[in-house]
Amino acid sequence: MDLGRWTELFRADAGKLSPQEMQIRDAAWIARCVGRGGTAPLGPQDVAALASRISSVTFQRGERVFGDGSGAGPGVCIVRSGHVELGVVTPRGKVVVGVLRPGDVDGDVPLLLGIPVPYAAHALDDAVCLMLSAEDFESLLDRHPGVSRRWLSSIAQRLATSHGRLISLLGRPLPAQLAGLLVEEAEDGTVRLPQRTLAAMLGVTRPSLNKVLKDLERRGYVRVGYGTIELLDERGLVAVRDG
């Protein structure tokens, strides 16, 4: 299948595509998510191999996506739509270690390292995830070098981003931490995460978070709505983050 046909599949109404075409479209979309430009381009055979292995699963809000306390993972999970919360229950309460958005990948690092999944994942809203079993993932990387190169590049980029976030939080006051988190988590100028999730991501109580949010709103940086936070002055938030 050539690039022109892939473009047609991206633009086509999903209701008019066959199940096989939907799989190919999802596979081509994954190929975009796990790489950058032409650094490690996937050929038609790579995308076809990926399409033959993925399955699309729909989760309702609050439903567990993976992680049951045993450390067993689902293989590889790629969020197609919606948001997925990664959380760990500690003696002091729940800690959110991350939120997966469309295009985000999880489960591949534990598989490659042979370690258990340390958190549980739940859908924050109705979500669709593309799943790859552990066996199919290993077979895909073993037989298709193009997929392997792009996937490893994706892992390196994600780890660098995580390290950067951790470093940026060290020793920072809560306003600076929250401002940075809002800038990072915004999609089209809006953060669509509940305040309880944001508080858990920063390891603070919701009243503490709400107090800082109200101050940012008073200063004209954000507008707080039900389940959303609109960024009105991103430059101002960056200044708070870096101040």
XYZ file of C-alpha atoms in Angstrom:
243
model
C 0.000 0.000 0.000
C 1.480 3.373 -1.056
C 1.525 6.670 0.850
C -1.407 8.023 -1.160
C -3.648 5.172 -0.035
C -2.619 5.659 3.606
C -3.613 9.322 3.327
C -7.008 8.302 1.939
C -7.559 5.970 4.889
C -6.701 8.739 7.387
C -9.252 11.082 5.813
C -11.999 8.536 5.186
C -15.098 8.234 7.354
C -14.444 5.335 9.746
C -17.948 4.002 9.086
C -17.070 3.481 5.424
C -13.923 1.457 6.053
C -13.703 -2.309 6.236
C -12.299 -3.896 9.415
C -9.040 -4.581 7.565
C -8.784 -0.957 6.402
C -9.465 0.246 9.947
C -6.619 -1.932 11.217
C -4.265 -0.522 8.585
C -5.296 3.036 9.460
C -4.704 2.377 13.156
C -1.334 0.808 12.380
C -0.251 3.784 10.266
C -1.381 6.100 13.070
C 0.734 4.124 15.576
C 3.693 4.438 13.222
C 3.375 8.213 13.491
C 3.055 8.088 17.289
C 6.184 6.055 18.000
C 8.591 7.982 15.832
C 9.552 11.342 14.448
C 9.516 12.113 10.746
C 11.835 10.113 8.556
C 14.240 9.125 11.311
C 13.134 5.505 11.082
C 10.429 5.305 8.419
C 8.153 2.290 8.289
C 7.541 0.649 4.948
C 4.252 -0.866 3.767
C 5.287 -4.325 4.974
C 6.041 -2.964 8.456
C 2.656 -1.256 8.717
C 0.889 -4.354 7.416
C 2.671 -6.473 10.023
C 1.636 -4.035 12.746
C -1.971 -3.979 11.508
C -2.251 -7.761 11.666
C -1.350 -7.778 15.366
C -3.263 -4.881 16.960
C -6.726 -5.045 18.476
C -8.921 -2.055 19.317
C -10.568 -2.089 22.769
C -13.076 0.458 24.123
C -13.119 1.364 27.834
C -15.782 3.312 29.691
C -14.972 6.071 32.160
C -13.513 4.617 35.359
C -12.946 1.174 33.847
C -9.628 -0.530 34.496
C -7.466 -0.690 31.389
C -4.645 -2.756 32.882
C -2.894 -3.478 36.166
C -4.579 -5.577 38.825
C -1.981 -5.459 41.585
C -0.207 -8.596 40.392
C 2.252 -6.677 38.240
C 0.992 -8.353 35.081
C 0.612 -6.028 32.113
C -1.540 -6.139 28.983
C 1.404 -6.171 26.602
C 1.587 -2.800 24.877
C -1.182 -0.217 25.101
C -1.480 2.763 22.733
C -4.196 5.310 23.503
C -6.226 6.053 20.363
C -8.724 8.428 21.990
C -9.569 9.593 25.508
C -7.293 9.707 28.545
C -5.900 6.965 30.785
C -4.692 7.593 34.354
C -1.722 5.674 35.767
C -1.915 5.403 39.537
C -0.310 3.708 42.510
C -1.978 3.181 45.894
C 0.381 4.022 48.777
C -0.135 4.109 52.569
C -0.664 7.872 52.202
C -3.255 7.492 49.455
C -3.327 7.305 45.678
C -0.495 8.813 43.656
C -0.959 9.513 39.950
C 2.306 8.899 38.125
C 1.070 9.932 34.711
C -1.802 10.464 32.310
C -1.765 8.896 28.852
C -3.251 10.960 26.027
C -3.982 10.009 22.396
C -0.738 8.777 20.860
C 0.873 7.812 24.162
C 2.327 4.335 24.591
C 2.721 2.241 27.738
C 3.698 -1.293 28.678
C 6.582 -1.624 26.247
C 9.364 -0.686 28.697
C 8.329 -3.262 31.360
C 8.140 -5.888 28.602
C 11.604 -5.131 27.260
C 13.124 -5.054 30.758
C 11.213 -8.087 32.005
C 9.839 -6.231 35.032
C 6.279 -6.037 36.418
C 3.996 -3.094 35.688
C 4.202 -0.953 38.868
C 0.864 0.860 38.497
C -2.758 0.404 37.488
C -4.413 2.207 34.589
C -8.016 3.452 34.502
C -9.907 5.393 31.852
C -10.462 9.004 32.911
C -13.135 9.290 30.225
C -14.422 6.994 27.504
C -11.265 5.768 25.789
C -10.197 3.574 22.891
C -6.875 1.751 23.161
C -4.934 -0.270 20.612
C -3.436 -3.344 22.224
C -0.479 -5.542 21.310
C 0.082 -8.769 23.228
C 3.531 -9.421 24.677
C 4.101 -12.251 22.195
C 3.056 -10.162 19.176
C 5.171 -7.216 20.328
C 8.306 -9.333 20.665
C 7.658 -10.998 17.308
C 7.089 -7.629 15.636
C 10.383 -6.174 16.908
C 12.295 -9.355 16.073
C 11.099 -9.598 12.475
C 10.818 -5.939 11.462
C 13.950 -3.809 12.058
C 12.173 -0.634 10.904
C 9.562 -0.998 13.627
C 12.285 -1.770 16.192
C 14.279 1.366 15.348
C 11.259 3.633 15.558
C 10.007 2.062 18.775
C 13.378 2.348 20.519
C 13.597 5.993 19.424
C 10.167 6.547 20.969
C 11.244 4.964 24.262
C 14.364 7.146 24.448
C 12.302 10.265 23.834
C 9.723 9.343 26.490
C 12.415 8.616 29.081
C 14.130 11.940 28.343
C 10.807 13.751 28.802
C 10.170 11.976 32.114
C 13.634 12.829 33.399
C 13.149 16.442 32.379
C 9.854 16.635 34.256
C 11.360 15.152 37.424
C 14.280 17.587 37.346
C 11.938 20.535 36.794
C 9.933 19.601 39.909
C 12.884 19.313 42.289
C 12.854 22.068 44.885
C 10.160 24.063 43.086
C 7.312 25.756 44.994
C 3.811 24.472 44.255
C 2.799 27.414 41.989
C 5.820 26.752 39.762
C 5.113 22.999 39.692
C 1.450 23.507 38.826
C 2.185 26.105 36.143
C 4.641 23.720 34.497
C 2.205 20.820 34.688
C -0.601 22.856 33.109
C 1.624 23.889 30.207
C 2.724 20.279 29.638
C -0.742 18.734 29.875
C -2.636 21.301 27.777
C -4.256 20.129 24.554
C -5.235 22.975 22.216
C -4.910 25.404 25.107
C -7.052 23.427 27.545
C -6.235 20.903 30.269
C -8.998 18.299 30.374
C -8.094 16.590 33.631
C -9.991 16.674 36.932
C -8.395 18.590 39.783
C -8.098 15.415 41.855
C -5.845 13.970 39.141
C -3.693 17.086 38.952
C -3.362 17.113 42.753
C -2.375 13.439 42.767
C 0.198 14.028 40.028
C 1.848 16.690 42.180
C 1.467 14.774 45.439
C -0.573 17.511 47.151
C -4.079 17.780 48.569
C -6.893 19.049 46.401
C -7.533 22.126 48.644
C -3.861 23.100 48.276
C -4.086 22.738 44.507
C -7.375 24.654 44.353
C -5.864 27.558 46.295
C -3.033 27.924 43.787
C -5.420 27.516 40.854
C -7.608 30.329 42.157
C -4.550 32.570 42.425
C -3.534 31.766 38.838
C -7.102 32.483 37.730
C -7.155 35.782 39.637
C -3.945 36.800 37.866
C -5.532 36.083 34.489
C -3.378 33.099 33.562
C -6.152 30.464 33.489
C -9.920 30.036 33.502
C -11.173 27.140 35.642
C -14.271 25.261 34.489
C -15.935 21.955 35.281
C -13.279 19.328 34.621
C -11.264 21.734 32.469
C -8.674 24.473 32.870
C -8.284 26.897 29.967
C -4.874 28.491 29.527
C -5.360 32.228 28.895
C -1.731 33.337 29.210
C 0.749 30.557 28.515
C 3.704 32.952 28.598
C 2.660 34.041 32.061
C 2.476 30.427 33.209
C 5.921 29.738 31.781
C 7.239 32.732 33.715
C 5.700 31.334 36.925
C 7.204 27.920 36.135
C 10.672 29.336 35.532
C 10.529 31.985 38.269
